[in-house]
Amino acid sequence: MGAAQQAHAQPKTKVVLYKDRLAAAFDTVNCVKNVIKLNAFSFFRGEFPVYFERAITHDVSIELAAGITSRNYVSLSLSGDDVDDFSAGTEIKIGPTVHVGFRYYFADDLEPQGGYLHLDFAHLDYIKDIREKDALGELTDIRHRDTRTYNDIRLLGGYQLLSGTSNWLFDFYGGIGLRDRHMEVVHETLNITENKWTYDTEIIDDVVPAVFMGVKVGVGF
């Protein structure tokens, strides 16, 4: 019985030693530990972040991002993303975007690649001014500020693939999240009877579900 117990215990000991060797090699071997990435499709949503991923261990990394928001080309009404009007009466302003994420890789690899689970916290501000029109439909100098402030918690899954011949990589991801919204939405309405444009601001404070997917392209070093 004692010999049988030792036989069953032996594979577990090898796994522990293998993990220890990976951890030791991560600290000594010259491998990719840092990655700079751009999101290939987020500009359609009017978001332009630059990502920096830093491997902490062979299977855990942190990912930070900072950038700007601008014109939104995609309508996702559930999460509050509306297509921005191209008319001269809509003036798009630059806003900030910030991400902080923590990532766990399932594969035993010295470099940040393979399947992963990612927890991400994001803050986005979309800002635009709506210019008033007079009775003739001409633009005036009176402006109404329209703002959409989002604070997200996102749970993402994906796969990051390093090139076999260079340090270029692709990061495919998708997932779900919760979006805390504070929106000051400007509504422009034409009163046909009085031939007059009216402007009112709707305040929205709520939490809604959101869906995310995309591809990041980057280089490791």
GROMACS .gro file of C-alpha atoms in nm:
model
  221
    1MET     CA    1   0.000   0.000   0.000
    2GLY     CA    2   0.287   0.238   0.083
    3ALA     CA    3   0.453   0.177  -0.255
    4ALA     CA    4   0.123   0.241  -0.434
    5GLN     CA    5   0.079   0.573  -0.252
    6GLN     CA    6   0.432   0.678  -0.355
    7ALA     CA    7   0.355   0.583  -0.716
    8HIS     CA    8   0.044   0.805  -0.714
    9ALA     CA    9   0.230   1.091  -0.548
   10GLN     CA   10   0.521   1.092  -0.796
   11PRO     CA   11   0.340   1.269  -1.090
   12LYS     CA   12   0.224   1.547  -0.856
   13THR     CA   13   0.584   1.606  -0.748
   14LYS     CA   14   0.693   1.637  -1.114
   15VAL     CA   15   0.421   1.898  -1.180
   16VAL     CA   16   0.537   2.108  -0.886
   17LEU     CA   17   0.899   2.089  -1.005
   18TYR     CA   18   0.795   2.183  -1.359
   19LYS     CA   19   0.610   2.491  -1.231
   20ASP     CA   20   0.912   2.587  -1.024
   21ARG     CA   21   1.138   2.556  -1.329
   22LEU     CA   22   0.905   2.777  -1.531
   23ALA     CA   23   0.903   3.039  -1.257
   24ALA     CA   24   1.282   3.030  -1.232
   25ALA     CA   25   1.326   3.044  -1.609
   26PHE     CA   26   1.089   3.343  -1.631
   27ASP     CA   27   1.326   3.543  -1.411
   28THR     CA   28   1.643   3.442  -1.596
   29VAL     CA   29   1.561   3.372  -1.963
   30ASN     CA   30   1.554   3.659  -2.214
   31CYS     CA   31   1.192   3.640  -2.334
   32VAL     CA   32   0.902   3.871  -2.420
   33LYS     CA   33   0.766   4.030  -2.104
   34ASN     CA   34   0.631   4.360  -2.239
   35VAL     CA   35   0.383   4.423  -2.518
   36ILE     CA   36   0.256   4.744  -2.680
   37LYS     CA   37  -0.073   4.704  -2.865
   38LEU     CA   38  -0.330   4.895  -3.067
   39ASN     CA   39  -0.694   4.793  -3.105
   40ALA     CA   40  -0.762   4.724  -3.471
   41PHE     CA   41  -1.137   4.804  -3.455
   42SER     CA   42  -1.202   5.029  -3.154
   43PHE     CA   43  -1.169   5.343  -3.370
   44PHE     CA   44  -1.511   5.253  -3.517
   45ARG     CA   45  -1.645   5.320  -3.165
   46GLY     CA   46  -1.450   5.646  -3.150
   47GLU     CA   47  -1.191   5.511  -2.905
   48PHE     CA   48  -0.815   5.532  -2.967
   49PRO     CA   49  -0.626   5.367  -2.676
   50VAL     CA   50  -0.265   5.250  -2.665
   51TYR     CA   51  -0.220   4.933  -2.455
   52PHE     CA   52   0.082   4.825  -2.253
   53GLU     CA   53   0.093   4.470  -2.117
   54ARG     CA   54   0.354   4.364  -1.861
   55ALA     CA   55   0.402   3.998  -1.764
   56ILE     CA   56   0.441   3.963  -1.386
   57THR     CA   57   0.489   3.586  -1.384
   58HIS     CA   58   0.481   3.324  -1.660
   59ASP     CA   59   0.100   3.310  -1.641
   60VAL     CA   60  -0.014   3.648  -1.498
   61SER     CA   61   0.012   3.993  -1.651
   62ILE     CA   62  -0.132   4.342  -1.612
   63GLU     CA   63  -0.256   4.552  -1.902
   64LEU     CA   64  -0.287   4.932  -1.892
   65ALA     CA   65  -0.419   5.162  -2.162
   66ALA     CA   66  -0.470   5.534  -2.213
   67GLY     CA   67  -0.596   5.728  -2.509
   68ILE     CA   68  -0.867   5.954  -2.646
   69THR     CA   69  -1.226   5.931  -2.764
   70SER     CA   70  -1.363   6.102  -3.074
   71ARG     CA   71  -1.639   6.046  -3.332
   72ASN     CA   72  -1.842   5.727  -3.291
   73TYR     CA   73  -1.936   5.539  -3.610
   74VAL     CA   74  -2.118   5.243  -3.450
   75SER     CA   75  -2.468   5.231  -3.303
   76LEU     CA   76  -2.499   5.004  -2.999
   77SER     CA   77  -2.810   5.143  -2.834
   78LEU     CA   78  -2.804   4.890  -2.550
   79SER     CA   79  -2.480   5.030  -2.410
   80GLY     CA   80  -2.547   5.391  -2.513
   81ASP     CA   81  -2.325   5.415  -2.821
   82ASP     CA   82  -2.498   5.629  -3.083
   83VAL     CA   83  -2.365   5.720  -3.425
   84ASP     CA   84  -2.250   6.083  -3.420
   85ASP     CA   85  -2.413   6.315  -3.669
   86PHE     CA   86  -2.183   6.446  -3.945
   87SER     CA   87  -2.370   6.776  -3.976
   88ALA     CA   88  -2.197   7.107  -3.906
   89GLY     CA   89  -2.422   7.148  -3.603
   90THR     CA   90  -2.245   6.863  -3.422
   91GLU     CA   91  -1.895   6.946  -3.299
   92ILE     CA   92  -1.701   6.643  -3.175
   93LYS     CA   93  -1.469   6.705  -2.879
   94ILE     CA   94  -1.177   6.496  -2.759
   95GLY     CA   95  -1.235   6.296  -2.440
   96PRO     CA   96  -1.020   6.058  -2.230
   97THR     CA   97  -1.022   5.680  -2.212
   98VAL     CA   98  -0.837   5.467  -1.952
   99HIS     CA   99  -0.815   5.088  -1.900
  100VAL     CA  100  -0.671   4.878  -1.617
  101GLY     CA  101  -0.674   4.500  -1.660
  102PHE     CA  102  -0.549   4.178  -1.505
  103ARG     CA  103  -0.490   3.869  -1.718
  104TYR     CA  104  -0.436   3.499  -1.645
  105TYR     CA  105  -0.294   3.269  -1.915
  106PHE     CA  106  -0.395   2.903  -1.911
  107ALA     CA  107  -0.092   2.776  -2.105
  108ASP     CA  108   0.240   2.700  -1.934
  109ASP     CA  109   0.458   2.931  -2.141
  110LEU     CA  110   0.738   3.172  -2.057
  111GLU     CA  111   0.589   3.440  -2.282
  112PRO     CA  112   0.243   3.604  -2.264
  113GLN     CA  113   0.058   3.398  -2.521
  114GLY     CA  114  -0.217   3.140  -2.546
  115GLY     CA  115  -0.571   3.132  -2.412
  116TYR     CA  116  -0.650   3.368  -2.127
  117LEU     CA  117  -0.912   3.516  -1.896
  118HIS     CA  118  -0.904   3.894  -1.854
  119LEU     CA  119  -1.072   4.126  -1.599
  120ASP     CA  120  -1.080   4.484  -1.726
  121PHE     CA  121  -1.186   4.816  -1.572
  122ALA     CA  122  -1.247   5.097  -1.823
  123HIS     CA  123  -1.343   5.466  -1.813
  124LEU     CA  124  -1.457   5.651  -2.127
  125ASP     CA  125  -1.583   6.005  -2.187
  126TYR     CA  126  -1.754   6.095  -2.514
  127ILE     CA  127  -1.810   6.469  -2.558
  128LYS     CA  128  -1.975   6.679  -2.829
  129ASP     CA  129  -2.141   7.018  -2.865
  130ILE     CA  130  -2.475   7.067  -3.039
  131ARG     CA  131  -2.512   7.412  -3.193
  132GLU     CA  132  -2.853   7.578  -3.189
  133LYS     CA  133  -3.034   7.669  -3.511
  134ASP     CA  134  -3.242   7.979  -3.562
  135ALA     CA  135  -3.585   7.997  -3.728
  136LEU     CA  136  -3.421   7.985  -4.072
  137GLY     CA  137  -3.219   7.676  -3.984
  138GLU     CA  138  -2.893   7.868  -3.967
  139LEU     CA  139  -2.641   7.775  -3.699
  140THR     CA  140  -2.592   8.014  -3.409
  141ASP     CA  141  -2.308   8.046  -3.157
  142ILE     CA  142  -2.517   7.890  -2.878
  143ARG     CA  143  -2.394   7.540  -2.792
  144HIS     CA  144  -2.533   7.258  -2.576
  145ARG     CA  145  -2.284   7.007  -2.432
  146ASP     CA  146  -2.370   6.638  -2.484
  147THR     CA  147  -2.165   6.399  -2.269
  148ARG     CA  148  -2.158   6.020  -2.225
  149THR     CA  149  -1.947   5.896  -1.932
  150TYR     CA  150  -1.901   5.519  -1.903
  151ASN     CA  151  -1.739   5.313  -1.629
  152ASP     CA  152  -1.713   4.946  -1.729
  153ILE     CA  153  -1.632   4.618  -1.561
  154ARG     CA  154  -1.551   4.366  -1.836
  155LEU     CA  155  -1.487   3.992  -1.820
  156LEU     CA  156  -1.308   3.888  -2.138
  157GLY     CA  157  -1.172   3.568  -2.281
  158GLY     CA  158  -0.930   3.549  -2.567
  159TYR     CA  159  -0.623   3.413  -2.734
  160GLN     CA  160  -0.293   3.596  -2.781
  161LEU     CA  161  -0.061   3.464  -3.050
  162LEU     CA  162   0.305   3.558  -3.083
  163SER     CA  163   0.466   3.521  -3.423
  164GLY     CA  164   0.711   3.233  -3.454
  165THR     CA  165   0.961   3.443  -3.649
  166SER     CA  166   0.925   3.790  -3.491
  167ASN     CA  167   0.782   3.968  -3.188
  168TRP     CA  168   0.461   4.076  -3.362
  169LEU     CA  169   0.141   3.940  -3.210
  170PHE     CA  170  -0.237   3.926  -3.245
  171ASP     CA  171  -0.476   3.937  -2.950
  172PHE     CA  172  -0.831   3.812  -3.024
  173TYR     CA  173  -1.088   3.868  -2.748
  174GLY     CA  174  -1.458   3.880  -2.663
  175GLY     CA  175  -1.671   3.898  -2.353
  176ILE     CA  176  -1.943   4.066  -2.151
  177GLY     CA  177  -1.957   4.343  -1.896
  178LEU     CA  178  -2.156   4.591  -1.694
  179ARG     CA  179  -2.156   4.957  -1.792
  180ASP     CA  180  -2.232   5.231  -1.539
  181ARG     CA  181  -2.358   5.525  -1.746
  182HIS     CA  182  -2.395   5.894  -1.673
  183MET     CA  183  -2.527   6.060  -1.988
  184GLU     CA  184  -2.641   6.414  -2.059
  185VAL     CA  185  -2.811   6.363  -2.394
  186VAL     CA  186  -2.912   6.670  -2.596
  187HIS     CA  187  -3.232   6.634  -2.799
  188GLU     CA  188  -3.291   6.869  -3.092
  189THR     CA  189  -3.656   6.904  -3.203
  190LEU     CA  190  -3.823   7.116  -3.469
  191ASN     CA  191  -4.159   7.261  -3.366
  192ILE     CA  192  -4.330   7.284  -3.704
  193THR     CA  193  -4.621   7.492  -3.574
  194GLU     CA  194  -4.394   7.765  -3.438
  195ASN     CA  195  -4.116   7.703  -3.692
  196LYS     CA  196  -3.869   7.690  -3.407
  197TRP     CA  197  -3.594   7.455  -3.295
  198THR     CA  198  -3.601   7.352  -2.930
  199TYR     CA  199  -3.324   7.189  -2.723
  200ASP     CA  200  -3.354   6.990  -2.404
  201THR     CA  201  -3.109   6.774  -2.211
  202GLU     CA  202  -3.203   6.429  -2.081
  203ILE     CA  203  -3.006   6.301  -1.779
  204ILE     CA  204  -2.956   5.924  -1.770
  205ASP     CA  205  -2.792   5.740  -1.479
  206ASP     CA  206  -2.812   5.362  -1.496
  207VAL     CA  207  -2.625   5.033  -1.531
  208VAL     CA  208  -2.665   4.826  -1.847
  209PRO     CA  209  -2.508   4.507  -1.990
  210ALA     CA  210  -2.254   4.538  -2.267
  211VAL     CA  211  -2.085   4.304  -2.514
  212PHE     CA  212  -1.725   4.341  -2.632
  213MET     CA  213  -1.511   4.185  -2.903
  214GLY     CA  214  -1.212   4.285  -3.106
  215VAL     CA  215  -0.857   4.230  -3.221
  216LYS     CA  216  -0.542   4.398  -3.095
  217VAL     CA  217  -0.218   4.409  -3.290
  218GLY     CA  218   0.111   4.467  -3.115
  219VAL     CA  219   0.479   4.400  -3.070
  220GLY     CA  220   0.655   4.238  -2.777
  221PHE     CA  221   0.995   4.306  -2.630
   0.00000   0.00000   0.00000
